[in-house]
CSV table of C-alpha atoms and ligand atoms in Angstrom, one decimal:
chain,number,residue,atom,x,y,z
A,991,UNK,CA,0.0,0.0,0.0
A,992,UNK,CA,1.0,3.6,-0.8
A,993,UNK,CA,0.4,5.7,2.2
A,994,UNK,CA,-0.7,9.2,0.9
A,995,UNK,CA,-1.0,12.6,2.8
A,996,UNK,CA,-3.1,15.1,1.0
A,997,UNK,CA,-2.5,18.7,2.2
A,998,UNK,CA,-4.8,21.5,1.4
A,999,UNK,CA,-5.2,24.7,2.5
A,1000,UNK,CA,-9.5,24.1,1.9
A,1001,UNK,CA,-10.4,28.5,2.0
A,1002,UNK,CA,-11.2,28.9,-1.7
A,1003,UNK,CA,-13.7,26.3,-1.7
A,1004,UNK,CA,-15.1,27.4,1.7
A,1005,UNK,CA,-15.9,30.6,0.3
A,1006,UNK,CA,-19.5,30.3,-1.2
A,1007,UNK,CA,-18.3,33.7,-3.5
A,1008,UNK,CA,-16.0,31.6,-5.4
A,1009,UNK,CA,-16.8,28.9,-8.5
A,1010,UNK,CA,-14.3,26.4,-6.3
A,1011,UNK,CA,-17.1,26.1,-3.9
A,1012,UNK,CA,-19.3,24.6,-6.6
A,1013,UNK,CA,-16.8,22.5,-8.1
A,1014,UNK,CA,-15.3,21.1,-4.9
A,1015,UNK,CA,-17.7,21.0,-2.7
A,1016,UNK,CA,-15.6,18.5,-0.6
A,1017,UNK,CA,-12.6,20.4,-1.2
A,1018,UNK,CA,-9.9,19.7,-3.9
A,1019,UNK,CA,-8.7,17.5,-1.0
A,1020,UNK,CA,-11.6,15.9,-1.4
A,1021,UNK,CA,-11.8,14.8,-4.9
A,1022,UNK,CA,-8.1,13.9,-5.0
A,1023,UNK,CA,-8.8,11.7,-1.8
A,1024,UNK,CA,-11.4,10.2,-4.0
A,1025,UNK,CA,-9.4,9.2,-6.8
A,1026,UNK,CA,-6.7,8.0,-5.2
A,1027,UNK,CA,-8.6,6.2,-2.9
A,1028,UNK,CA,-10.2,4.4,-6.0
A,1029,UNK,CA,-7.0,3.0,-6.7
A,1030,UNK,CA,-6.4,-0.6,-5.0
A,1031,UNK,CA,-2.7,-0.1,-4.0
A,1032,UNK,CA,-3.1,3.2,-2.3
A,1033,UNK,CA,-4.5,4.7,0.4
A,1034,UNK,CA,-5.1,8.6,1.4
A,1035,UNK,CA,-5.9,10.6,3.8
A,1036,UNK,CA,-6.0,14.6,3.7
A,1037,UNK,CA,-5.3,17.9,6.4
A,1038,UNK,CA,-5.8,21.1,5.9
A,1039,UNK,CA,-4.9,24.2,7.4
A,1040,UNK,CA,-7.4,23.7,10.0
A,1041,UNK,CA,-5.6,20.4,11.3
A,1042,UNK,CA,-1.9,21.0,10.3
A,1043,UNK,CA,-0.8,21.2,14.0
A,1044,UNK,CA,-2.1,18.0,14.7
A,1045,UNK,CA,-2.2,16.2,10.8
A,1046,UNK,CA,1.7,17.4,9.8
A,1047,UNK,CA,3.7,15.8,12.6
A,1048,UNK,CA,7.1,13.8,12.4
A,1049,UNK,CA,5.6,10.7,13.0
A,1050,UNK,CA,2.8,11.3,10.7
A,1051,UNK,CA,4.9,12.0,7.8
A,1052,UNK,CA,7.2,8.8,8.8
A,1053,UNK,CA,4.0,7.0,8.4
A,1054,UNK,CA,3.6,8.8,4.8
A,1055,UNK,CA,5.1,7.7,1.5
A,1056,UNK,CA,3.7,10.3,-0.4
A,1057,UNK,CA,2.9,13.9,0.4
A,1058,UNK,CA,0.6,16.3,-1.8
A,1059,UNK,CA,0.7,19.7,-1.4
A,1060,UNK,CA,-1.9,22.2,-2.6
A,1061,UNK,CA,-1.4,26.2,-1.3
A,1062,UNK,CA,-2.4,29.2,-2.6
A,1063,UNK,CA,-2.9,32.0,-0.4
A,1064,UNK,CA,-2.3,31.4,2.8
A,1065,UNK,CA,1.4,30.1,1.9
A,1066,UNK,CA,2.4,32.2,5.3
A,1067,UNK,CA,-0.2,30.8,7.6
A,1068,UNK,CA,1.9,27.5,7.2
A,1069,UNK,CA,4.0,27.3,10.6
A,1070,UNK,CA,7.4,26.6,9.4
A,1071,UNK,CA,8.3,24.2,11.7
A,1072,UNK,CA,6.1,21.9,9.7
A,1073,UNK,CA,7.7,23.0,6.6
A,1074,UNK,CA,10.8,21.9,8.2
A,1075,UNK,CA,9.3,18.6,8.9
A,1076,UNK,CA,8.1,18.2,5.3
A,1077,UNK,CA,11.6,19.0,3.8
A,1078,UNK,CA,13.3,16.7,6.0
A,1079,UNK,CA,11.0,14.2,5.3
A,1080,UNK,CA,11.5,14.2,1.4
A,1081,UNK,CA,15.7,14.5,2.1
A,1082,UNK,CA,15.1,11.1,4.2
A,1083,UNK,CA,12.9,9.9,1.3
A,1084,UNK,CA,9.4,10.6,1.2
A,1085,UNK,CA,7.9,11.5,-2.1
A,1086,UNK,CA,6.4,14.7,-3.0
A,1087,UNK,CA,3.7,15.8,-5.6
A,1088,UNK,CA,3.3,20.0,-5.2
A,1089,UNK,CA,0.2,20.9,-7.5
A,1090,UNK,CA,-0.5,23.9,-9.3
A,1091,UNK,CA,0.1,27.1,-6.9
A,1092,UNK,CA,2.3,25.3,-4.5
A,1093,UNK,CA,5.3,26.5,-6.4
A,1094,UNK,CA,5.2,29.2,-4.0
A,1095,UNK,CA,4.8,27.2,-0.6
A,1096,UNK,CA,7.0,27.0,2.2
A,1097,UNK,CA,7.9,23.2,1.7
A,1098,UNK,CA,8.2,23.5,-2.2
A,1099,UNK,CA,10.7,27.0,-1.6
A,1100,UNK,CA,12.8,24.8,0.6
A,1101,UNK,CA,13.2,22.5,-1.5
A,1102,UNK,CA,14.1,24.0,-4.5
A,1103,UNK,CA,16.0,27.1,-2.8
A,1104,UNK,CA,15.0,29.6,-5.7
A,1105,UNK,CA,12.7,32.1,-6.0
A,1106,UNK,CA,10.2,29.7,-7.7
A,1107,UNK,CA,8.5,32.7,-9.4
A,1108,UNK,CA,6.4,32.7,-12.8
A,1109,UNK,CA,4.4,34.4,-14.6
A,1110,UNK,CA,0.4,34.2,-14.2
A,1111,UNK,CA,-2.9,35.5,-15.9
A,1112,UNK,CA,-6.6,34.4,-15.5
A,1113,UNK,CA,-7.7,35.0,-19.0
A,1114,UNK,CA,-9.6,31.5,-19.4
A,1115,UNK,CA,-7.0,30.3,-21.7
A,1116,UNK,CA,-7.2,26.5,-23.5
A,1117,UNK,CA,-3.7,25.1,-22.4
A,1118,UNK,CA,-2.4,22.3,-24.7
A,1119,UNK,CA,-0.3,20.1,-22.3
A,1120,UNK,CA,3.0,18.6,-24.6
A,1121,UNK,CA,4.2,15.2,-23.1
A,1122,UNK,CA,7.9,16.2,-23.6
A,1123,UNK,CA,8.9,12.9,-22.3
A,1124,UNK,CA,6.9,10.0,-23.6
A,1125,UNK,CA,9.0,7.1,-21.9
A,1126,UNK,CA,8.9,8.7,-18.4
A,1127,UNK,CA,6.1,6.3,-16.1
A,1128,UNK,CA,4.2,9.8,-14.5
A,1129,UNK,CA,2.8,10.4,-18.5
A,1130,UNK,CA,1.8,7.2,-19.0
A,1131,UNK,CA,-1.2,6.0,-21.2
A,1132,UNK,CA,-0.7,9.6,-22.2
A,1133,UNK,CA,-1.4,10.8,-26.1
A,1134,UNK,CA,1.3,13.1,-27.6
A,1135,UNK,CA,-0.9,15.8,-26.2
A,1136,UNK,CA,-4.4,16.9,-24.3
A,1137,UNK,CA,-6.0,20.2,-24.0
A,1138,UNK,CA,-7.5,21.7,-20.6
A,1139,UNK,CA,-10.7,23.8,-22.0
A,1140,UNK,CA,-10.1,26.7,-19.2
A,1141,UNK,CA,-7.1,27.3,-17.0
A,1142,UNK,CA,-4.8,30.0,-15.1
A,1143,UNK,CA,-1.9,30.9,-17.8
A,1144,UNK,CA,1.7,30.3,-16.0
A,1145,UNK,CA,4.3,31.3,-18.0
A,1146,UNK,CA,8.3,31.6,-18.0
A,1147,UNK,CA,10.4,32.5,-16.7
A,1148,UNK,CA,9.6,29.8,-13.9
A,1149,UNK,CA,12.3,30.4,-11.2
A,1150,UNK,CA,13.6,26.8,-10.0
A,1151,UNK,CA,16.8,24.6,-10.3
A,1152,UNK,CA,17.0,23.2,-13.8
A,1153,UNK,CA,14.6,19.9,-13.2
A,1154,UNK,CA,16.0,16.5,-13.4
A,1155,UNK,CA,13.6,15.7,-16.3
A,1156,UNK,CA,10.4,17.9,-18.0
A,1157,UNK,CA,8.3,15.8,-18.9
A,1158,UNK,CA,5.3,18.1,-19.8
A,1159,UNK,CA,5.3,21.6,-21.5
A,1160,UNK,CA,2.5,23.6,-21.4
A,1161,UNK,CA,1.5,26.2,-24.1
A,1162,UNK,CA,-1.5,28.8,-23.6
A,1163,UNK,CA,-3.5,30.4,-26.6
A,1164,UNK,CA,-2.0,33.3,-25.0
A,1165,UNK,CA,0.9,33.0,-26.5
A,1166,UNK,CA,2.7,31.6,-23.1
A,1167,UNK,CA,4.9,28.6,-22.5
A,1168,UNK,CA,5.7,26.7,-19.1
A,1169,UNK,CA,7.3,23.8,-17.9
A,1170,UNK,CA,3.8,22.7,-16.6
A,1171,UNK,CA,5.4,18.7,-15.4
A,1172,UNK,CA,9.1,18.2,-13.7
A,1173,UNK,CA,10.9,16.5,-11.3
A,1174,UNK,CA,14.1,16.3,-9.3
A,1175,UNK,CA,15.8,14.0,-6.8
A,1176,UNK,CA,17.0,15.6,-3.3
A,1177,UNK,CA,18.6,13.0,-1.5
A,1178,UNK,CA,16.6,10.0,-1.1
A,1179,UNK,CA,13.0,11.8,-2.1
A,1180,UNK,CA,11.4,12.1,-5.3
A,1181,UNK,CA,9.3,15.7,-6.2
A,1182,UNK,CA,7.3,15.9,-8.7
A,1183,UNK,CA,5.6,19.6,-9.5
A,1184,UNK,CA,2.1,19.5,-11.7
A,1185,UNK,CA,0.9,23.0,-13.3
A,1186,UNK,CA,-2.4,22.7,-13.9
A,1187,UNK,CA,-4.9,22.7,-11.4
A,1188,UNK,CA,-6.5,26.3,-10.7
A,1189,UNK,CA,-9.0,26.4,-7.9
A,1190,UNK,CA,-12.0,27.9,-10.0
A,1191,UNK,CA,-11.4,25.2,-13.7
A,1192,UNK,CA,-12.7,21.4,-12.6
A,1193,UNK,CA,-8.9,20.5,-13.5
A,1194,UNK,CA,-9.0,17.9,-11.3
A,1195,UNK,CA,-11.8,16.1,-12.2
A,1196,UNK,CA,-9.8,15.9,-16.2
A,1197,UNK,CA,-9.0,12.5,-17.1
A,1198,UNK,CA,-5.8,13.0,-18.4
A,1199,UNK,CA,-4.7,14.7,-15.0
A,1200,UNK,CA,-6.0,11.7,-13.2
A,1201,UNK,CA,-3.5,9.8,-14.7
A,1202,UNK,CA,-0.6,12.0,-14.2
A,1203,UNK,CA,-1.5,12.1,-10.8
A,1204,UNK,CA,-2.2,8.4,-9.8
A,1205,UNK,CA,1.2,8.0,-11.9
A,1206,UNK,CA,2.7,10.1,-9.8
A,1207,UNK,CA,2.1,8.9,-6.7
A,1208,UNK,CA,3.4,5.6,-7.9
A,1209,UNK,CA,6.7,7.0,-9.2
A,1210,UNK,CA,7.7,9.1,-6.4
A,1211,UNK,CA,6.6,6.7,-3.9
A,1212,UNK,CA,10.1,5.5,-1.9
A,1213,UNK,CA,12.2,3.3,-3.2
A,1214,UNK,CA,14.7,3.9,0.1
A,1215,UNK,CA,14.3,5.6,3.1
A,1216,UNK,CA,17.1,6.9,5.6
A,1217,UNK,CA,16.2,8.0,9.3
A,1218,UNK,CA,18.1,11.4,9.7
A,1219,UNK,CA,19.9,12.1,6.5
A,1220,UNK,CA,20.8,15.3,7.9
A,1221,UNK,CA,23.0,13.9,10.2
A,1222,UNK,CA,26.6,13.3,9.1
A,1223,UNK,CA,28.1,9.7,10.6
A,1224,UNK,CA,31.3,9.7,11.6
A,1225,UNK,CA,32.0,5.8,11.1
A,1226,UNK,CA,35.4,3.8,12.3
A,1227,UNK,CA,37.7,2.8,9.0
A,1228,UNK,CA,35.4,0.5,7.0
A,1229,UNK,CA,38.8,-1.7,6.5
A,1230,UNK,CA,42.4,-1.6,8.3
A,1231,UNK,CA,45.1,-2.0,5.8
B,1645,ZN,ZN1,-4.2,29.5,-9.5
């Protein structure tokens, strides 16, 4: 079993003034809970800002294989003491999926150590979504390309470290370009960042993003786990010559 944690801030869809409220009404942590939960060889739970004292703890996320991170704006109200835990987690080996506007939280800043800046419009662009990497498992059962009818433009520059692999590329019929799918290795953990997925567009209710995402969590899911990589051992000679 893959042991998900689903973190969401849950205010967008709390406010019955925004669309998000209609098309989550249990919260984007709610319908990515349901999908993953569909799935036979994983099992999620979710905690928002509401329960992130008691649902982000050290032993929680040593329980966790897979951590998903959706923030918008209330990045700050994030303690970071639990972004510290969630960094530390992913060094020891716990995966990590950060969706859509989480390129700007605490753990994902951490991570990467750049400014992790873009550029963004809501215009109601199409976005075509280019698999740039068709042998890569997170795309797939993927064509060459889908569309997403409606969604927040994001465009480059997109401040982070050079990713290990881009495996999708996003273009806008605003004319923009972004590195909507890419991953890194730091340490033992595997991250995984996904563009689409704008609170007021039914993005995660897309097919194709279904599979990226149940992809995903297989892919980044540990394949080795320390206990404290941040410590540095200080062994006896492995061999006396
Ligand atoms: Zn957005």
């Amino acid at each position: 079993m893959i042991r998900v944690l689903i973190f969401n801030e849950y205010l967008h869809e709390k406010d019955p003034g925004c669309k998000a409220s209609e098309i989550y009404p249990n919260g984007i942590h709610g319908a990515l809970a349901e999908l993953l939960n569909s799935e036979e060889d994983i099992e999620a739970r979710t905690v928002t800002l509401d329960d992130i004292e008691t649902g982000i703890t050290e032993k929680i996320l040593k329980e966790t294989d897979v951590i998903l991170w959706w923030g918008h704006m209330a990045h700050d109200r994030v303690p970071d003491e639990k972004a510290r835990l969630v960094h530390e987690a992913v060094l020891n080996g716990m995966g990590a999926i950060f969706l859509h506007s989480a390129h700007k939280s605490k753990p994902f800043m951490r991570l990467m150590g750049t400014s992790c800046s873009l550029i963004w419009r809501e215009s109601d662009d199409l976005e075509r979504v280019w698999v740039s990497a068709p042998y890569h498992p997170i795309v797939r059962g993927l064509d060459n390309y889908f569309e997403l009818k409606g969604e927040e433009t994001y465009g480059e520059p997109f401040g982070i470290p050079t990713p290990d692999e881009t495996l999708l590329i996003g273009w806008f019929t605003g004319g923009e370009v972004f590195r909507s799918g890419c991953t890194w290795q730091r340490d033992n953990g595997k991250i995984f960042y996904l563009q689409p997925g704008h609170e007021t567009y039914p993005t995660y209710y897309d097919r194709n993003i279904r599979k990226i995402i149940v992809n995903a969590v297989r892919w980044v899911a540990p394949t080795f786990r320390s206990t404290d990589v941040m410590d540095c051992p200080n062994p006896p000679k492995a061999h006396k010559f």
